[in-house]
mmCIF file of C-alpha atoms and ligand atoms in Angstrom:
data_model
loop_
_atom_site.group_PDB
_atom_site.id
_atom_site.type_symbol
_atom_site.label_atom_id
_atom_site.label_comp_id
_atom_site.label_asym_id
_atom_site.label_seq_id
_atom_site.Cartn_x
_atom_site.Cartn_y
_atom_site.Cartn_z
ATOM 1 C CA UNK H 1 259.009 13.875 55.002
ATOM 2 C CA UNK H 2 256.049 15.289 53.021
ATOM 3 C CA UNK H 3 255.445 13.636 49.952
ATOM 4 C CA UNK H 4 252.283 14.726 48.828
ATOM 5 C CA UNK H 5 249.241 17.003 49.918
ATOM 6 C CA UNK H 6 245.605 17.549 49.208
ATOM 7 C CA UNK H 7 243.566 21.079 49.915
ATOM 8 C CA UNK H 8 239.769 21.279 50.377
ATOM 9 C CA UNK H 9 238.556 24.825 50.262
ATOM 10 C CA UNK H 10 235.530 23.788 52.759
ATOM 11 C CA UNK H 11 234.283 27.606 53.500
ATOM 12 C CA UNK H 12 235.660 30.592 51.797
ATOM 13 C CA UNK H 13 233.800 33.818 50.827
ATOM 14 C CA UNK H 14 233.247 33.015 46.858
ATOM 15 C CA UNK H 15 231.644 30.170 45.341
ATOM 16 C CA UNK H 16 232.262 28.392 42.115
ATOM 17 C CA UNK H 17 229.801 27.235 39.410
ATOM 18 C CA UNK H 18 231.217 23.743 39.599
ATOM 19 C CA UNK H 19 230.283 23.117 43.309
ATOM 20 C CA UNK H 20 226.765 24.552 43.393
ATOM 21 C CA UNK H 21 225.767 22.564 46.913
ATOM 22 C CA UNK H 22 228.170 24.321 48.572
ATOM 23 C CA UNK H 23 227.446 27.250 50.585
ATOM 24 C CA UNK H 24 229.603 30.370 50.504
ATOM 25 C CA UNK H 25 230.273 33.094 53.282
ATOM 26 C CA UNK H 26 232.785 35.423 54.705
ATOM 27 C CA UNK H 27 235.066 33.251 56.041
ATOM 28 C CA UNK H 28 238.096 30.437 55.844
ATOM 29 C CA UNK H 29 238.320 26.716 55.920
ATOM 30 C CA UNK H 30 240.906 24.464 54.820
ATOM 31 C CA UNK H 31 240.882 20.690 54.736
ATOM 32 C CA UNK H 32 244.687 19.732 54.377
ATOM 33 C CA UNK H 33 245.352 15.638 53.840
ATOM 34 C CA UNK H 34 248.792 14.882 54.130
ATOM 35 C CA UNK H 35 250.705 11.748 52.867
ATOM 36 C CA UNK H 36 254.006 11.577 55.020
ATOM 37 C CA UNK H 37 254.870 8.435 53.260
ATOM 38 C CA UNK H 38 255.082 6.896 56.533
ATOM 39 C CA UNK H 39 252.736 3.542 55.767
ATOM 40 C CA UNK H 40 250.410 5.186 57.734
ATOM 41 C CA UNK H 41 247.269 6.775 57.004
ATOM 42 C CA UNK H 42 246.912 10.281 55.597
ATOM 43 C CA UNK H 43 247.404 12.849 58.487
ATOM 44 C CA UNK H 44 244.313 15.420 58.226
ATOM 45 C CA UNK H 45 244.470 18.504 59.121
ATOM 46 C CA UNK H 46 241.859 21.562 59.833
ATOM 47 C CA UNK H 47 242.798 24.840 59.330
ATOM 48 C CA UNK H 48 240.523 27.188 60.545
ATOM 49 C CA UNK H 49 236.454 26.734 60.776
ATOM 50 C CA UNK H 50 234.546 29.179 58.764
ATOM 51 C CA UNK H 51 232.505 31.727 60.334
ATOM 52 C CA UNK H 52 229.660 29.592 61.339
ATOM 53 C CA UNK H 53 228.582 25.427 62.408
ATOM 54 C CA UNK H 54 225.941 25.724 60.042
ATOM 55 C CA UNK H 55 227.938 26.492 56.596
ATOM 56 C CA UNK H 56 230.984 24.574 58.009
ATOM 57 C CA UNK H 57 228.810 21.589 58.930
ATOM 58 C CA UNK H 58 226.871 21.866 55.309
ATOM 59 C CA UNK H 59 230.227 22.124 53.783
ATOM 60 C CA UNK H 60 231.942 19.058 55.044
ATOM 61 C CA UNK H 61 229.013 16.633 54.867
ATOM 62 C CA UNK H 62 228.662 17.956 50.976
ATOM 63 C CA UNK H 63 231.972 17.550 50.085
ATOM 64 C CA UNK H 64 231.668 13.924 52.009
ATOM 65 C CA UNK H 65 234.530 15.243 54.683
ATOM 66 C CA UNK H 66 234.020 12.752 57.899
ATOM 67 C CA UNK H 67 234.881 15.124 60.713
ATOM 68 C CA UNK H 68 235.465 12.219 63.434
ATOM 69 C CA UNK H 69 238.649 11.447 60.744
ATOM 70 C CA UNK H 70 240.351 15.197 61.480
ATOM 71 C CA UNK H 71 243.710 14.522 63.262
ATOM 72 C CA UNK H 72 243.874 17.959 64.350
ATOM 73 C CA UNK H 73 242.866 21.647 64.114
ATOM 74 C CA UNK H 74 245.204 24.341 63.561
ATOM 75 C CA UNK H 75 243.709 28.043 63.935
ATOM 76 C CA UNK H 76 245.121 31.095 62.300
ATOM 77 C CA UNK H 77 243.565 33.707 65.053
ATOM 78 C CA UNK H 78 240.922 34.484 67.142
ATOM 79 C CA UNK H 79 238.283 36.649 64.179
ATOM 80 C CA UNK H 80 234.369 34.947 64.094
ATOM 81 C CA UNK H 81 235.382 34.164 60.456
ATOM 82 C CA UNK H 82 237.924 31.373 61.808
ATOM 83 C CA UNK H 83 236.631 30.314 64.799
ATOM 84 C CA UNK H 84 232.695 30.663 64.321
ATOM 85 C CA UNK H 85 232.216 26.602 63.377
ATOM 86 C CA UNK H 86 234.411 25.631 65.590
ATOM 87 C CA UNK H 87 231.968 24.237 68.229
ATOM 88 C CA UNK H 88 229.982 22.565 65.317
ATOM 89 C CA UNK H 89 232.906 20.288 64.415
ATOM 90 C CA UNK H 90 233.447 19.137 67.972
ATOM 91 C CA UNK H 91 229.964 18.462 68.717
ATOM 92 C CA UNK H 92 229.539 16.252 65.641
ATOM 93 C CA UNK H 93 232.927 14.491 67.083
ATOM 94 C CA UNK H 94 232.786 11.663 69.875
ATOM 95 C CA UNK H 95 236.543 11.836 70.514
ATOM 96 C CA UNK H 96 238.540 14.595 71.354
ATOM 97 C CA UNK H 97 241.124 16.605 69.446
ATOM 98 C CA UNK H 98 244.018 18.855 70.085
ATOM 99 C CA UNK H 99 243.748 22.148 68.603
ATOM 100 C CA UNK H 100 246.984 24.325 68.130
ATOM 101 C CA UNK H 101 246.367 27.933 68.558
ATOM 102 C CA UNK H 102 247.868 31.111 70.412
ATOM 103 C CA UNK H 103 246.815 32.014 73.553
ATOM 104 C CA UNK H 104 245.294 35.859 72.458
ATOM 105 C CA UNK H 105 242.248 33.691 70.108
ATOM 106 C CA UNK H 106 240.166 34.469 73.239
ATOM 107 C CA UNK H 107 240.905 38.016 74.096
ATOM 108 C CA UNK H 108 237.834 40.133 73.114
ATOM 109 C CA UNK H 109 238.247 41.222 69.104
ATOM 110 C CA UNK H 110 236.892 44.352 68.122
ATOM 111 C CA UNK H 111 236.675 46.402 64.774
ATOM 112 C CA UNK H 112 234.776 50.043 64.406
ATOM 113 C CA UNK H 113 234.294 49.380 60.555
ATOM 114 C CA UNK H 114 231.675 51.843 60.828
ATOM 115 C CA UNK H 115 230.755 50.728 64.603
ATOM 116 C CA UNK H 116 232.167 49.336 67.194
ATOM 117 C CA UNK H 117 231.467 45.647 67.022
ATOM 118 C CA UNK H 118 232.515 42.185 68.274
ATOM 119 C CA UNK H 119 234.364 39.868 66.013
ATOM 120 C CA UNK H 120 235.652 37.558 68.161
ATOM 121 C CA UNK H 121 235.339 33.610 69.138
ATOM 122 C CA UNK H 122 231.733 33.235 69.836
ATOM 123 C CA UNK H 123 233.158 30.572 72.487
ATOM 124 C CA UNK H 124 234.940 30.858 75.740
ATOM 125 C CA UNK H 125 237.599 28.009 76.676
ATOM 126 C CA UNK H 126 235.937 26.284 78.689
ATOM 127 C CA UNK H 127 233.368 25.922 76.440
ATOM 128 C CA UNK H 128 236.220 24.423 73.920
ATOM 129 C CA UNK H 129 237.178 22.393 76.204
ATOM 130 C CA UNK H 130 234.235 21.072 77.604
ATOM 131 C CA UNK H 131 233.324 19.831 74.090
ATOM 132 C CA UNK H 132 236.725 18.005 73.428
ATOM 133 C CA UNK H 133 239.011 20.451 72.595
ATOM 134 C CA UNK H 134 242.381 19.660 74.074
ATOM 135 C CA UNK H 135 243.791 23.215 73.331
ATOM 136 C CA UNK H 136 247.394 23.624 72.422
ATOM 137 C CA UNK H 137 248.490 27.805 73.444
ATOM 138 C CA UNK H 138 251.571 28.173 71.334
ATOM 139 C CA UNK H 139 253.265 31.544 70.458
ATOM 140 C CA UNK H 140 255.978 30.325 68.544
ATOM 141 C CA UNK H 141 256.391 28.023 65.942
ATOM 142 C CA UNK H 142 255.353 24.762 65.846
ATOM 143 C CA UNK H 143 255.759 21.768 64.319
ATOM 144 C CA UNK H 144 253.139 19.636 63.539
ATOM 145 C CA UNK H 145 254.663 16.816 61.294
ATOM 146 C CA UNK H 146 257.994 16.262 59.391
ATOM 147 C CA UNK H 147 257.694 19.258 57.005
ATOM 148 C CA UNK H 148 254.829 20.454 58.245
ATOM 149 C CA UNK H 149 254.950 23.612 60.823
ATOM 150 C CA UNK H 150 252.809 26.574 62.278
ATOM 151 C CA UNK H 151 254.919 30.340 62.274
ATOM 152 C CA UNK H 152 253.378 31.268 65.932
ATOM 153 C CA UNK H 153 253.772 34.862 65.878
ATOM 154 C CA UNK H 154 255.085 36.387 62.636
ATOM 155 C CA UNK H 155 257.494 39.459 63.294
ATOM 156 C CA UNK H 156 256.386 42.973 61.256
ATOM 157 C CA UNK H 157 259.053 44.032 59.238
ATOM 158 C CA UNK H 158 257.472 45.113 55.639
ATOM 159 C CA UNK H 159 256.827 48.751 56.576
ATOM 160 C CA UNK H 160 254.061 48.604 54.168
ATOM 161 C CA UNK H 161 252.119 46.024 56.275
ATOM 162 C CA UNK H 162 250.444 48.079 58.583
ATOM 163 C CA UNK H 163 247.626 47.058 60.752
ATOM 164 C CA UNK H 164 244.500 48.560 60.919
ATOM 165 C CA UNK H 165 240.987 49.735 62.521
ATOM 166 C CA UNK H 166 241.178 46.438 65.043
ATOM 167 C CA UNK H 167 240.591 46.689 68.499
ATOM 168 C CA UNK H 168 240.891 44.818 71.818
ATOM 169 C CA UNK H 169 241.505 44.793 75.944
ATOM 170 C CA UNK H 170 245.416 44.842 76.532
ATOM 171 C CA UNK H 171 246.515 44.892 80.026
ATOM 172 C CA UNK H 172 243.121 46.273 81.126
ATOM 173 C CA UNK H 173 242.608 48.987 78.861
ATOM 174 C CA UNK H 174 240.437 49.357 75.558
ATOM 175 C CA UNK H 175 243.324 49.559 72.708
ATOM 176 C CA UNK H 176 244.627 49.088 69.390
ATOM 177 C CA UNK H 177 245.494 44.870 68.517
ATOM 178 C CA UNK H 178 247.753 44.451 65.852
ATOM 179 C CA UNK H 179 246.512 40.733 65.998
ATOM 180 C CA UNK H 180 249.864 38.969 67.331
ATOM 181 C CA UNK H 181 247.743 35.610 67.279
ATOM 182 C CA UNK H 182 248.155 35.675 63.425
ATOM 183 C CA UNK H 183 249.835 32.658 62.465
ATOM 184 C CA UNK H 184 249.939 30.597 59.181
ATOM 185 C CA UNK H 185 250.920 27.224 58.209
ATOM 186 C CA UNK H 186 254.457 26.430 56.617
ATOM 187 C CA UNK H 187 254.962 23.405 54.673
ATOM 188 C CA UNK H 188 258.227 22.424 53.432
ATOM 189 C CA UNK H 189 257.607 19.936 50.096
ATOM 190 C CA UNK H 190 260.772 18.052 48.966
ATOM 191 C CA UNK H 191 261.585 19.383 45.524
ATOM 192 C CA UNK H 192 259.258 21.788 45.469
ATOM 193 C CA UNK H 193 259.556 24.228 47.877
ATOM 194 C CA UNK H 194 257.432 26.057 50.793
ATOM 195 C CA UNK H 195 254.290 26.416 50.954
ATOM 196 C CA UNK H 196 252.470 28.899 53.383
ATOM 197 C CA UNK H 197 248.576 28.808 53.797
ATOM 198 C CA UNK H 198 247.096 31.972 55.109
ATOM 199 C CA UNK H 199 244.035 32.527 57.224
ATOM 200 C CA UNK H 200 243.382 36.576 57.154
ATOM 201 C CA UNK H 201 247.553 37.467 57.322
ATOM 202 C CA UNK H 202 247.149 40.150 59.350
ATOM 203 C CA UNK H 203 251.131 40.065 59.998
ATOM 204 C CA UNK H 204 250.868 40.746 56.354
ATOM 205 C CA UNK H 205 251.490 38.152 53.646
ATOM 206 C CA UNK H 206 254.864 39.175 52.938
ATOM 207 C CA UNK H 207 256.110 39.442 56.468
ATOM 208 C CA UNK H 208 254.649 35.851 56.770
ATOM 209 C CA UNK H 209 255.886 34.178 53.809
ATOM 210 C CA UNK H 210 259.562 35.779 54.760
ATOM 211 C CA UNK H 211 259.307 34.086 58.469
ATOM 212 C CA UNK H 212 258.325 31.287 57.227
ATOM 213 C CA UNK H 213 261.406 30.929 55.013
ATOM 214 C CA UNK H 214 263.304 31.900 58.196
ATOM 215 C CA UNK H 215 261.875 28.805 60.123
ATOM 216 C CA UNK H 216 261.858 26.175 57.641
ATOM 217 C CA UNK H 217 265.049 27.250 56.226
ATOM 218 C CA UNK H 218 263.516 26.913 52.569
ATOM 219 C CA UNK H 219 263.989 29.982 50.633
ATOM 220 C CA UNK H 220 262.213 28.860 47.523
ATOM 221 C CA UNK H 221 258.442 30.027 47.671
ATOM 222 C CA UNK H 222 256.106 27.384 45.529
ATOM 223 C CA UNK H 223 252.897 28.249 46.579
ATOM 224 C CA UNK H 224 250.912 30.572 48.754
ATOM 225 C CA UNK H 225 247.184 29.772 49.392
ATOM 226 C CA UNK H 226 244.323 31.938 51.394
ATOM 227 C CA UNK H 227 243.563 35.136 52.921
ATOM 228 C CA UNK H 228 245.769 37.964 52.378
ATOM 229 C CA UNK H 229 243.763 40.807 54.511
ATOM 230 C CA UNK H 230 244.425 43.566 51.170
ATOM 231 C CA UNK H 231 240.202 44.667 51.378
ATOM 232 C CA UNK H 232 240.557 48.149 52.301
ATOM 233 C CA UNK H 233 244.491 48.296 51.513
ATOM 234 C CA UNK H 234 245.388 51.380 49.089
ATOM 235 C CA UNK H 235 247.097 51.213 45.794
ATOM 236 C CA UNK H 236 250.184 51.322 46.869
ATOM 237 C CA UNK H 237 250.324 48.469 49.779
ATOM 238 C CA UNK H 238 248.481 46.046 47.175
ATOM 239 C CA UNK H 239 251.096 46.988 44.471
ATOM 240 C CA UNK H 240 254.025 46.507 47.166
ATOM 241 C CA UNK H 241 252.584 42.977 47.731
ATOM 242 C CA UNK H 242 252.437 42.123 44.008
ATOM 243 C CA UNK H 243 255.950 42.968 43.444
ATOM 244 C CA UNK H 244 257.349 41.126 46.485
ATOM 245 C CA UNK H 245 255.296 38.005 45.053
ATOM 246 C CA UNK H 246 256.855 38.522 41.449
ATOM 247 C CA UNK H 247 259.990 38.811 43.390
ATOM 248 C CA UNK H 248 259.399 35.531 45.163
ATOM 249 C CA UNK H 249 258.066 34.169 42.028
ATOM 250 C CA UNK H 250 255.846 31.154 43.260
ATOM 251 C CA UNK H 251 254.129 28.621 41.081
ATOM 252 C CA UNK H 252 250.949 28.752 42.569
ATOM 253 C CA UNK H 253 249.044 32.267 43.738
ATOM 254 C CA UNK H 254 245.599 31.485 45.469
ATOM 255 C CA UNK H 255 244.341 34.575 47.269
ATOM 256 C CA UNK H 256 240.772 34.415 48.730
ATOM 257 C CA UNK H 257 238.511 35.139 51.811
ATOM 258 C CA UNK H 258 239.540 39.222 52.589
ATOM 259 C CA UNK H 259 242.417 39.211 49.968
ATOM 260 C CA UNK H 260 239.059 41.979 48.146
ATOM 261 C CA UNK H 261 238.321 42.046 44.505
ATOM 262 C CA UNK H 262 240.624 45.056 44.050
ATOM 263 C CA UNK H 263 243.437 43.419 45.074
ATOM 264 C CA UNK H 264 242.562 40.366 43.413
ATOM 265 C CA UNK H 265 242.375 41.818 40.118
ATOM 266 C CA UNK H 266 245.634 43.704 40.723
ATOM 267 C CA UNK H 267 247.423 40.583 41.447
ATOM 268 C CA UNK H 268 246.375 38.578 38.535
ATOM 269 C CA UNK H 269 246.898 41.640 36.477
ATOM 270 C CA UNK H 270 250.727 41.830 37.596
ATOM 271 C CA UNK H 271 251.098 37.882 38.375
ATOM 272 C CA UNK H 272 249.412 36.234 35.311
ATOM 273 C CA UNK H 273 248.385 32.911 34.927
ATOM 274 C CA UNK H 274 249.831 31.659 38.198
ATOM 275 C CA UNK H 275 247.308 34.091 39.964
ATOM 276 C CA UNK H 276 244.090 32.421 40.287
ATOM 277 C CA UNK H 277 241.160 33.067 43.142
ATOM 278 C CA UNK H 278 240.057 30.219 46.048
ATOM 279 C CA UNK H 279 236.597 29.408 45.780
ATOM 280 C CA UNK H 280 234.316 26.818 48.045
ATOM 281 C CA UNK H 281 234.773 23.449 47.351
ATOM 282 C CA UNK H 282 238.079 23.450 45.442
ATOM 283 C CA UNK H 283 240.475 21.096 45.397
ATOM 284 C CA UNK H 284 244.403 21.749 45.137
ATOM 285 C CA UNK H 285 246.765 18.666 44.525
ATOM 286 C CA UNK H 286 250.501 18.900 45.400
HETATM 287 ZN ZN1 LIG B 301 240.799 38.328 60.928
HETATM 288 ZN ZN1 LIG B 302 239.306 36.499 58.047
#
């Protein structure tokens, strides 16, 4: 059972006064420490790598994060901005680590946003592998410790969660991706609730936090934590999201990386006080 939990915001797109080493850039990176209560260590967990070795790398030794420590490394999909520092962290590891992730993180990722241009994993699996990665293809959910679980695939049901403007090679041919290797992380904490960490949400943030209820079989929402893809959403999607969240009513809101400042200030307009921003280097205590 989880008993208690520990975020480090180690890359995300806006910085803080406070923590004035740290670099900031358009990307995600979450240290999670977990206490199982098991007598055993903390289990530590990576979710997602920034968009680049160099920030990531800066990151971790600022905040005094010992990378050869990591347990494991969950990925929420295949986008530069998750995957660029990967191949940092393994090369500054001399043991290797599984890495749970769905099998589409290396089709080719494209976006015309206003040209056509790569943003995919500037790595190919063998290269992952060669430097210690023992990868882990999972569609579907899966769990990682007691409590502790990935969504795999998050079924589109929110008609107002529409994805956009991506691009990629399906069965051959140049064509729309609606990014089906968009996963989260669900956390069931006794007495508290769920808890669902985000890396972009393409699925939506809704959709997601609504499967993971499904899997977890915890209906009350506590917190939800990282990217919630509304940059470029219209009024009307971003004002959908805010009332499903003051339907959900969680205790903690922290929307970052491409959540966009439009959004952002919509949300903490309509969510209050519980509403409040992820910046580089914080730290979030469960
Ligand atoms: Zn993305
Ligand atoms: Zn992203």
């Amino acid at each position: 059972m989880l008993q208690d939990l520990r975020l480090t915001i180690v890359v995300e797109n806006s910085a803080s006064l406070e923590n004035n080493l740290l670099q900031a850039q358009h990307g995600l990176s979450i240290l999670l420490d977990l206490d199982m209560d098991l007598g055993m260590e903390d289990m530590k967990l990576l979710w997602d790598t920034g968009a680049s070795s160099e920030v990531m790398l800066h990151n971790a030794n600022a905040l005094h994060i010992d990378l050869q420590e990591i347990d494991l490394i969950c990925l929420s999909h295949g986008h530069y901005d998750h995957t660029g520092g990967l191949m940092g962290v393994l090369q500054k590891r001399t043991s290797p680590i599984p890495i749970v992730a769905h099998p589409d993180i290396y089709a080719p990722k494209l976006k015309v946003q206003p040209y056509l241009k790569y943003i995919g994993a500037p790595f190919s699996r063998h290269q992952l592998e060669a430097a210690g990665a023992i990868m882990l293809p999972c569609r579907s959910p899966a769990t990682l410790a007691p409590g502790v679980m990935t969504t795999g695939e998050v079924p589109r049901i929110e008609a107002f969660e529409t994805v956009e403007g991506f691009w990629t090679m399906r069965d051959g041919q140049y064509s729309a991706d609606n990014i089906p290797d968009d996963q989260s992380l669900a956390l069931h904490l006794p007495g508290k609730g769920l808890i669902v960490i985000s890396g972009c949400a393409h699925s939506g943030i809704i959709n997601t936090i609504r499967y993971a209820q499904r899997i977890t079989g915890e209906e009350r929402l506590y917190a939800v934590i990282g990217g919630f893809h509304l940059m470029g959403a219209d009024q009307k999607r971003i004002d959908s999201t805010a009332r499903a969240l003051l339907d959900l009513n969680p205790a903690i809101i922290r929307p970052g990386h491409c959540t966009g400042q439009k959004a952002l200030s919509r949300l903490q307009e309509m969510l209050g006080e519980n509403c409040q921003p992820l910046a580089v280097g914080d730290s979030i205590e469960f």
